[in-house]
Coordinates of C-alpha atoms and ligand atoms in Angstrom, one line a residue:
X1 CA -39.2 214.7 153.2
X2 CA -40.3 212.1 150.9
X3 CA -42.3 208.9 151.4
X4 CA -40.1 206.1 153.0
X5 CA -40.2 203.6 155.5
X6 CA -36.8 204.2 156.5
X7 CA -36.8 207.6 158.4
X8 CA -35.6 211.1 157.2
X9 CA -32.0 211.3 159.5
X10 CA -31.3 207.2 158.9
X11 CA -31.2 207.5 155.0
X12 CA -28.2 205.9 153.7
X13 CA -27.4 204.1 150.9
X14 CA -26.0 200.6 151.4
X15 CA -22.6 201.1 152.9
X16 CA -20.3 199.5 150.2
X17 CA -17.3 197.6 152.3
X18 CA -14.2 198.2 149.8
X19 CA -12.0 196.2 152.0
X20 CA -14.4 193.6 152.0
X21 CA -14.7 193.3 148.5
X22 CA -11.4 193.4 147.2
X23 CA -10.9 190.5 150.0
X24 CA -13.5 188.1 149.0
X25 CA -12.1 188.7 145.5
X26 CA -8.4 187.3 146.9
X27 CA -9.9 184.7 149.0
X28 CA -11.5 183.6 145.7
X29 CA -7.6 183.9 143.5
X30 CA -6.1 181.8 146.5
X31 CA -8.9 178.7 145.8
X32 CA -7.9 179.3 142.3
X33 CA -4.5 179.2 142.2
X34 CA -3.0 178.7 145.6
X35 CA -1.9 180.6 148.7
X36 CA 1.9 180.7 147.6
X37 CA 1.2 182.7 144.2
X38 CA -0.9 185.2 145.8
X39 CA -0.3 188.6 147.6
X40 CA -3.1 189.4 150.3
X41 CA -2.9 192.9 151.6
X42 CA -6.5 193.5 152.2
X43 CA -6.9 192.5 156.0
X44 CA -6.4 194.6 159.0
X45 CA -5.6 191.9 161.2
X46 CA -2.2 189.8 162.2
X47 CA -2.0 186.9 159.8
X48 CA 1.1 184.8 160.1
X49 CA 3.8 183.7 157.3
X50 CA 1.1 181.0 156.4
X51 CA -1.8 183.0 156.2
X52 CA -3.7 181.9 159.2
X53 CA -5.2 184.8 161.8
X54 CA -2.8 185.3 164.9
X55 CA -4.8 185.1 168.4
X56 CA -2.8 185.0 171.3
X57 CA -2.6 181.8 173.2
X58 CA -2.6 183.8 176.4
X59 CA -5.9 186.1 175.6
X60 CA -7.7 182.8 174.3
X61 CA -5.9 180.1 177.6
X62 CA -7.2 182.8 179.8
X63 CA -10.5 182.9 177.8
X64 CA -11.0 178.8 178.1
X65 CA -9.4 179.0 181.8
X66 CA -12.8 181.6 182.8
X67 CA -15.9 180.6 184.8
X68 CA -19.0 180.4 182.5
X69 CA -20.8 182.6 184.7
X70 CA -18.3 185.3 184.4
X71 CA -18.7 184.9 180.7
X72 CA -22.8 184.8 180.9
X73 CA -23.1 187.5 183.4
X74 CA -23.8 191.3 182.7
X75 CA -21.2 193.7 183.6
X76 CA -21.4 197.2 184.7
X77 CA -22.6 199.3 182.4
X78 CA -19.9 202.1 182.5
X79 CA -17.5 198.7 182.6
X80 CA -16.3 196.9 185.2
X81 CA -14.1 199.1 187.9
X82 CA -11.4 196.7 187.9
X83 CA -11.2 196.4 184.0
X84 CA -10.9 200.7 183.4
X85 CA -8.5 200.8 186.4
X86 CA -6.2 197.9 185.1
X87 CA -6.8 199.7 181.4
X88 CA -6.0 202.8 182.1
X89 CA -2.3 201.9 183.9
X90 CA -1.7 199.7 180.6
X91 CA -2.9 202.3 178.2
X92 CA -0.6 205.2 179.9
X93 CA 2.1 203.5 181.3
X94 CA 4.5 205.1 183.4
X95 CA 3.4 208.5 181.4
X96 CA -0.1 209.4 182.9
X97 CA -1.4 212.4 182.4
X98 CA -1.3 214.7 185.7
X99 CA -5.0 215.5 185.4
X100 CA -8.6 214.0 186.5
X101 CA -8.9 210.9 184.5
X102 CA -12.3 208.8 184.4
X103 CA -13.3 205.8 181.4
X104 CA -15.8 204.3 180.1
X105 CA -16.1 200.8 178.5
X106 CA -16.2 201.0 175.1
X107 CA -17.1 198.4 171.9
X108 CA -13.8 198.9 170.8
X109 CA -12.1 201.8 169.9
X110 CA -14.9 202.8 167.5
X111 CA -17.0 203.2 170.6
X112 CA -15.2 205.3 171.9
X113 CA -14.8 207.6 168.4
X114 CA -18.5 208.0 168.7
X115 CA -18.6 208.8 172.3
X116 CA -16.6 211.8 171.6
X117 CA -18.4 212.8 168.5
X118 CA -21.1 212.5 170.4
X119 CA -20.6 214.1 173.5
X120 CA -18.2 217.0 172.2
X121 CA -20.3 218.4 169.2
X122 CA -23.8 219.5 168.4
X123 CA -25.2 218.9 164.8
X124 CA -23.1 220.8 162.3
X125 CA -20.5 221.4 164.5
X126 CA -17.2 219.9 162.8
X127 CA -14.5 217.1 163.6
X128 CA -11.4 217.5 161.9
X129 CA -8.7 214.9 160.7
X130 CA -6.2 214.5 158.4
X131 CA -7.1 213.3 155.1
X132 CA -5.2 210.1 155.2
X133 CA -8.2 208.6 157.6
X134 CA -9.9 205.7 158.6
X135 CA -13.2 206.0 156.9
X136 CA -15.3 204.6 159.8
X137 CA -14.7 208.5 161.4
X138 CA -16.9 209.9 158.4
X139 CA -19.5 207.5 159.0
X140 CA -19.8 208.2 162.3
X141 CA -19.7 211.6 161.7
X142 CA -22.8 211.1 158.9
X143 CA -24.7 209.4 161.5
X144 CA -24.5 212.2 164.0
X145 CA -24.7 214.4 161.7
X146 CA -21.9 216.3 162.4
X147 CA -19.5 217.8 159.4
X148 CA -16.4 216.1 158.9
X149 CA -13.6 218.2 157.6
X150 CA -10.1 217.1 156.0
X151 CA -6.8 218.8 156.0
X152 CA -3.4 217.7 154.4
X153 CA -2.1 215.6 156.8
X154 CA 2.0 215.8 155.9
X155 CA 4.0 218.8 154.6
X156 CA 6.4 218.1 151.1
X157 CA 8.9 216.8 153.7
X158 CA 6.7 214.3 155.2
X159 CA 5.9 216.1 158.3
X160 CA 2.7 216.7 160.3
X161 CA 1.1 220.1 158.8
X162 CA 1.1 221.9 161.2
X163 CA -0.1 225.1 158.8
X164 CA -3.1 223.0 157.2
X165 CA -4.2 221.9 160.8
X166 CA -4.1 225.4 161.7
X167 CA -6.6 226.4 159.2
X168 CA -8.8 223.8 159.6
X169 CA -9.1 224.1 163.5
X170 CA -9.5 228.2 162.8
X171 CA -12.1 227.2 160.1
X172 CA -14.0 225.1 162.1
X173 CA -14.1 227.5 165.1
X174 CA -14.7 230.3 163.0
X175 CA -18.1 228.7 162.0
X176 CA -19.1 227.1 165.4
X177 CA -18.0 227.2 169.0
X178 CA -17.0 223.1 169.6
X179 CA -14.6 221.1 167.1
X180 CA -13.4 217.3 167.6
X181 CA -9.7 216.8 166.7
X182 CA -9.1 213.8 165.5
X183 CA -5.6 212.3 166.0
X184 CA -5.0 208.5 165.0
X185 CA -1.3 208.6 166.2
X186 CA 1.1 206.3 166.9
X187 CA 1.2 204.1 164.1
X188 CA -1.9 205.7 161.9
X189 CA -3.7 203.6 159.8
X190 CA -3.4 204.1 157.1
X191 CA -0.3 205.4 157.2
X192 CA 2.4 203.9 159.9
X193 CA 2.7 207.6 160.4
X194 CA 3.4 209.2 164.7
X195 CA 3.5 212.6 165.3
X196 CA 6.2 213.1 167.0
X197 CA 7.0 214.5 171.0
X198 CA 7.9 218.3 169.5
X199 CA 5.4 218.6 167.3
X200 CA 3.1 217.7 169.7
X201 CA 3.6 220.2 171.8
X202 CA 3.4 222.9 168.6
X203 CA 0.2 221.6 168.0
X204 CA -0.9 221.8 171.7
X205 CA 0.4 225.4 171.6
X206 CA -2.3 225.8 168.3
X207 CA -4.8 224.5 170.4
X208 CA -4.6 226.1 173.6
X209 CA -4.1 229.9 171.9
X210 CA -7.4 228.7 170.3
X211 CA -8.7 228.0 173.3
X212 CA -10.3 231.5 174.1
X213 CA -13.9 231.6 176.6
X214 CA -16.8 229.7 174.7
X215 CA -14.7 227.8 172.5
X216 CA -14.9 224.4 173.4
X217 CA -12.2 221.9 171.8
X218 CA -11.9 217.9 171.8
X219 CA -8.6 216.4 171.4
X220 CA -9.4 213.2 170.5
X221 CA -6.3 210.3 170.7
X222 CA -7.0 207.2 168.5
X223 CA -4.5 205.4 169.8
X224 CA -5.8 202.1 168.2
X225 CA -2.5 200.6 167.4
X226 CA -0.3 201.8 170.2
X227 CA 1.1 198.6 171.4
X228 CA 3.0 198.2 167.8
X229 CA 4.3 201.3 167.5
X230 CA 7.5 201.0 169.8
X231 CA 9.4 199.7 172.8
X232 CA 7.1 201.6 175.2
X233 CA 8.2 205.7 174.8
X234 CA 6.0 206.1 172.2
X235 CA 3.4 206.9 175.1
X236 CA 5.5 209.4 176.3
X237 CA 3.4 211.8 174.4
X238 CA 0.5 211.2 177.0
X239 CA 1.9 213.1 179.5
X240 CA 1.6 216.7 177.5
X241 CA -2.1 216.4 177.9
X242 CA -1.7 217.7 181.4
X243 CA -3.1 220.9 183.0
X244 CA -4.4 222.2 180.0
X245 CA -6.8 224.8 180.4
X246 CA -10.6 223.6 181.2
X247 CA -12.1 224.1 177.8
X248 CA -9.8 221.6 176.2
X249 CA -10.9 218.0 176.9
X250 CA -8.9 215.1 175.9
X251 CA -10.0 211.6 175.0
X252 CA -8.5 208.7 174.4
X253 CA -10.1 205.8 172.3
X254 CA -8.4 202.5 173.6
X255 CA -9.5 199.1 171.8
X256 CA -8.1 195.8 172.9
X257 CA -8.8 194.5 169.0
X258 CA -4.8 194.9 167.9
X259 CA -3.6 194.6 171.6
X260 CA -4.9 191.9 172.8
X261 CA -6.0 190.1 169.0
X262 CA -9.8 190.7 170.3
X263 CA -11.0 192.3 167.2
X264 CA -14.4 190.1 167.4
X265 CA -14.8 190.3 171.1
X266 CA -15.4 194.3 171.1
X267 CA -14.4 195.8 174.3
X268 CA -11.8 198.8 174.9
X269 CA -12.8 202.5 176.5
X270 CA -12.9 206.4 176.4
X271 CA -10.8 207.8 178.4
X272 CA -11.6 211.5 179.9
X273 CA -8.5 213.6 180.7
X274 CA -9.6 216.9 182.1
X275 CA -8.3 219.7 184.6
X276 CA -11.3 220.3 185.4
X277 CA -13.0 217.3 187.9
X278 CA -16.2 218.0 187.5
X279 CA -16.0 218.6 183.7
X280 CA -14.2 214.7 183.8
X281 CA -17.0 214.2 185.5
X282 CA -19.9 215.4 183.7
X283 CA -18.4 214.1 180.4
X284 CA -18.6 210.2 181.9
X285 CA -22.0 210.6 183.7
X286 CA -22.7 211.7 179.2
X287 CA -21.1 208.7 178.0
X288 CA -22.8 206.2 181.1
X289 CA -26.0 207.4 179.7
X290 CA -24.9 206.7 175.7
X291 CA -23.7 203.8 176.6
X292 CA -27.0 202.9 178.6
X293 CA -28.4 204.1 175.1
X294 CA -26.6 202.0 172.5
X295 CA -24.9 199.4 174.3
X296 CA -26.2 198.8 177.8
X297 CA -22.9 197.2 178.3
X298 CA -20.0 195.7 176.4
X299 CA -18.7 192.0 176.3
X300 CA -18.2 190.9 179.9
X301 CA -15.1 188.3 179.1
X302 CA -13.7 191.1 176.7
X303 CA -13.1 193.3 180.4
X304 CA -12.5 190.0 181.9
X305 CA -9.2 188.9 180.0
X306 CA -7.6 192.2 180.0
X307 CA -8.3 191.8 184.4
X308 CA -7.3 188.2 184.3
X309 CA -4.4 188.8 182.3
X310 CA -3.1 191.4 184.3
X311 CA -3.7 190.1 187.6
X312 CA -1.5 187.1 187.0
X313 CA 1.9 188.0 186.9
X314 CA 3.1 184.9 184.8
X315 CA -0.1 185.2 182.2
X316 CA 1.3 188.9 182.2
X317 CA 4.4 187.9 181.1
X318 CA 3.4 185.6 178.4
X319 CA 1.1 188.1 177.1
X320 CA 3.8 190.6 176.9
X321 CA 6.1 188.0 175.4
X322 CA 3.5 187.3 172.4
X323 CA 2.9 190.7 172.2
X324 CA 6.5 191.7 171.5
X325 CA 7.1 188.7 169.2
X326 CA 4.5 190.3 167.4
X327 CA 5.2 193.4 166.9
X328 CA 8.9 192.9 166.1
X329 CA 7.4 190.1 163.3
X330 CA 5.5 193.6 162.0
X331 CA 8.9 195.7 162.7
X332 CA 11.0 193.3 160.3
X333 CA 8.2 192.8 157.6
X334 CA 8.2 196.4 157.5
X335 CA 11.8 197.0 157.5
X336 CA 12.4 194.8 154.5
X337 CA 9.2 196.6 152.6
X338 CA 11.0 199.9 153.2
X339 CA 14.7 198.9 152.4
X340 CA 13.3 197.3 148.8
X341 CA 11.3 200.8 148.0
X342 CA 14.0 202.9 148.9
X343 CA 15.7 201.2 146.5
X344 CA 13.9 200.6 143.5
X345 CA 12.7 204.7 144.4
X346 CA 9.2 204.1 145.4
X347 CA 7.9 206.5 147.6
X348 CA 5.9 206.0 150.7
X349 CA 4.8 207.9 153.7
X350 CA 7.1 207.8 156.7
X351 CA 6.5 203.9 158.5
X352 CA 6.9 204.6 162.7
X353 CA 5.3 201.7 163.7
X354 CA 1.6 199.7 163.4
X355 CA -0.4 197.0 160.4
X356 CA 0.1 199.2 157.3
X357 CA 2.1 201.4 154.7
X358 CA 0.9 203.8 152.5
X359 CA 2.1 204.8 149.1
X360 CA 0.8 207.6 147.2
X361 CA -0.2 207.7 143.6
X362 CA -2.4 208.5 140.9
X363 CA -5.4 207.0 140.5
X364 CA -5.0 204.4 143.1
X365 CA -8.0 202.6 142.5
X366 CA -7.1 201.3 138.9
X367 CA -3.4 201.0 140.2
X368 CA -5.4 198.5 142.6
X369 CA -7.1 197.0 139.9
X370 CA -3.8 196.4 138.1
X371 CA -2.1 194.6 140.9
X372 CA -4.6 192.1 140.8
X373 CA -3.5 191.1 137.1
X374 CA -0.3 190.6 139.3
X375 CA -1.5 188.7 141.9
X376 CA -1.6 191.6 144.3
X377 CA -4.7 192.3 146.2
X378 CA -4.3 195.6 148.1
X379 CA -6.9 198.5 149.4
X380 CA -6.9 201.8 147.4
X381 CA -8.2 204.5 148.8
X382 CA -8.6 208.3 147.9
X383 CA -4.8 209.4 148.0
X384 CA -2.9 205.7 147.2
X385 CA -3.0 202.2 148.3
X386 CA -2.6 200.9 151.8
X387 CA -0.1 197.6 152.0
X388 CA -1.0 195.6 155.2
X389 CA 2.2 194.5 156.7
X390 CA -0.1 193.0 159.2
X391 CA -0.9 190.4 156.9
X392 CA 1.8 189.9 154.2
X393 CA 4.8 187.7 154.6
X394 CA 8.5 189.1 155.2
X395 CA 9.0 187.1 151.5
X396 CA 6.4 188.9 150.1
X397 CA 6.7 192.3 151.4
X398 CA 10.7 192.2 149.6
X399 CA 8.7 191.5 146.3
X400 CA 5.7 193.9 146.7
X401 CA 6.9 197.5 146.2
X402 CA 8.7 196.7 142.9
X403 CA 4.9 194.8 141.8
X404 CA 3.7 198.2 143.1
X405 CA 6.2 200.4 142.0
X406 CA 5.5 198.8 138.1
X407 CA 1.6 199.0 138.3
X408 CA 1.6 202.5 139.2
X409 CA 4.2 203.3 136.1
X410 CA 1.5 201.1 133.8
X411 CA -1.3 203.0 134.8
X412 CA -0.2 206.5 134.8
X413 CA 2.6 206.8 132.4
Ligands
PLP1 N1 -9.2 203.4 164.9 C1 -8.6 203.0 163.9 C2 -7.7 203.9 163.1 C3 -8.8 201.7 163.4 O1 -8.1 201.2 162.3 C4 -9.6 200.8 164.1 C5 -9.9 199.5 163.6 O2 -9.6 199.1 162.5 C6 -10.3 201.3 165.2 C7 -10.0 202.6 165.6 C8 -11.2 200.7 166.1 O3 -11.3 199.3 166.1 P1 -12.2 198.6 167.2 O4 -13.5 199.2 167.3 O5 -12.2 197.2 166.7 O6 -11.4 198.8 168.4

């Protein structure tokens, strides 16, 4: 190819950071003309009713309460035995796969997305999501270069398509032997949306007829916002991923960002479940050696706080405590966001649990743009607008949807 420094496979244009943007722009309104008048539903964080980030006191007590050295040190690079042990109980709960089940330590959940693009799929081979996406999967997928293919991701009655996954999964297979499927369920950003028990198991039926000798298929579990989307038997659903047949491997991408309020600190795992051992087995020794590769290892008080916080049974508790505060705070911000849409007939895709809400419209990026003249500062992307109940006040989310509901009538009557 062409003359250029920058090499032929690492070509990109500068990534532009729409969330980032549109941000910076409301940081700038609320210096202007004050926190009170302004609505921020950019951020994919916790922010409380006075706009400040919510960490919780026990992740950051246990963080003060650590030995330097245990900070300072290097940990293992596949993570620290303890840490993916102690993970993998909180991760499942009492609904563990029957299966062989190994991890590895992970910068985030997005590590753990790419360990599976990675590892699953040659280049050209496809992953497949539903269109309503977090758009870090396609750049990961551009990186790897591995295609990335959409599907309608609810049916007109606002249930998981099971008809358009179909075709994609057939599609994919059709042209190659490997797919990734990408599920970010419970509580999918940017929706709110969880498949549910039963039509998980139509979908594992999908999958394993596809199954056939030489096919190869990665069920990937984004699970990024599990601990927000219910009182525990929303991981229930984990427990269908046993004894499937030996050319299905399942991963799970773990991230104690939303859990544990550790965006910055980076740590969470992949997960291998397989009924195969030696297939679990091969797939980690793959991952040790990307990790080796991109990482070394991840942040070594990251591990530690999830093993500190779980080996003290009072820290536990208070974790939990903060944890559920928290996610109920999300629960009732929601709630009042959804009981004001329903009635002012502004329609949204189903809310299960998790930091955002998405309403579909028409040209969602000037319906953005709109807001703003309202005060409203809110991500568009292809489909409609994401409203971060993470970050907006219960006040504010009763106001929102009818702000919303007018903008969208504005721009597209
Ligand atoms: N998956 C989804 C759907 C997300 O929204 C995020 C973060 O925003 C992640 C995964 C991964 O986050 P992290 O790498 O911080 O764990």
């Amino acid at each position: 190819m062409g003359k250029d420094i920058i090499a032929d496979h690492a070509r990109w244009p500068r990534l532009e950071d729409e969330i980032f943007k549109v941000s910076e722009e409301c940081k700038r309104a609320i210096k202007e003309k004050g926190r009170d008048k302004i609505i921020n539903s950019t951020l994919g964080t916790l922010i409380d009713d006075d706009g400040n980030l919510i960490a919780f006191n026990s992740v950051y007590d246990t963080l003060k309460n650590m030995d330097k050295k245990s900070i300072a040190s290097y940990g293992a690079i596949e993570g620290d035995e303890a840490y993916l042990d102690l993970l993998v109980d909180k991760c499942f709960g009492p609904y563990k796969p029957k299966a062989y089940i190994k991890a590895v330590a992970t910068a985030g959940g997005t590590g753990a997305v790419r360990h599976s693009l990675w590892t699953f799929l040659n280049q050209g081979d496809y992953a497949i999501c539903p269109n309503w996406y977090w758009p870090a999967y396609l750049t990961m997928c551009e990186e790897f270069d591995r295609e990335f293919k959409t599907y309608e991701f609810l049916d007109e009655d606002f249930n998981f398509n099971l008809e358009e996954f179909t075709k994609s999964l057939d599609f994919a297979l059709e042209k190659r032997d490997r797919v990734v499927c990408i599920f970010n369920s419970p509580a999918n950003n940017p929706t709110g949306f969880s498949i549910e028990d039963s039509m998980w198991d139509k979908i594992l039926d999908v999958i394993k007829s596809r199954a056939v000798d030489g096919k190869y298929i990665n069920i990937l579990l984004d699970v990024a916002y599990i601990e927000f989307a219910g009182d525990g038997s929303q991981k229930k659903f984990f427990q269908k991923f046993s004894s499937l047949p030996e050319n299905i491997i399942t991963t799970v991408a773990y991230s104690m960002s939303k859990s544990y309020t550790a965006y910055g600190l980076r740590a969470g795992a992949c997960i291998i479940i397989s009924s195969n051992e030696d297939m679990a087995n091969r797939a980690f020794d793959s991952m040790k050696h990307s990790n080796r590769a991109n990482l070394s290892n991840i942040t070594h008080a990251g591990m530690n706080i999830l093993v500190d916080i779980e080996n003290d049974e009072e820290m536990k508790k208070s974790y939990e405590n903060e944890l559920e505060l928290n996610r109920l705070l999300l629960e009732k911000r929601a709630k009042v966001f959804v009981k004001k849409a329903k009635e002012i007939d502004l329609i949204h895709l189903p809310y299960f649990g998790g930091f955002f809400i998405s309403i579909p419209c028409n040209n969602p990026k000037e319906v953005s743009k709109k807001l703003k003249e309202k005060n409203m500062y809110i991500v568009a992307n292809k489909n409609g607008l994401r409203f971060a109940v993470c970050a907006v006040s219960e006040e504010k989310c009763e106001i929102s949807p009818k702000l919303i509901k007018e903008a969208i009538d504005e721009v597209n009557r």
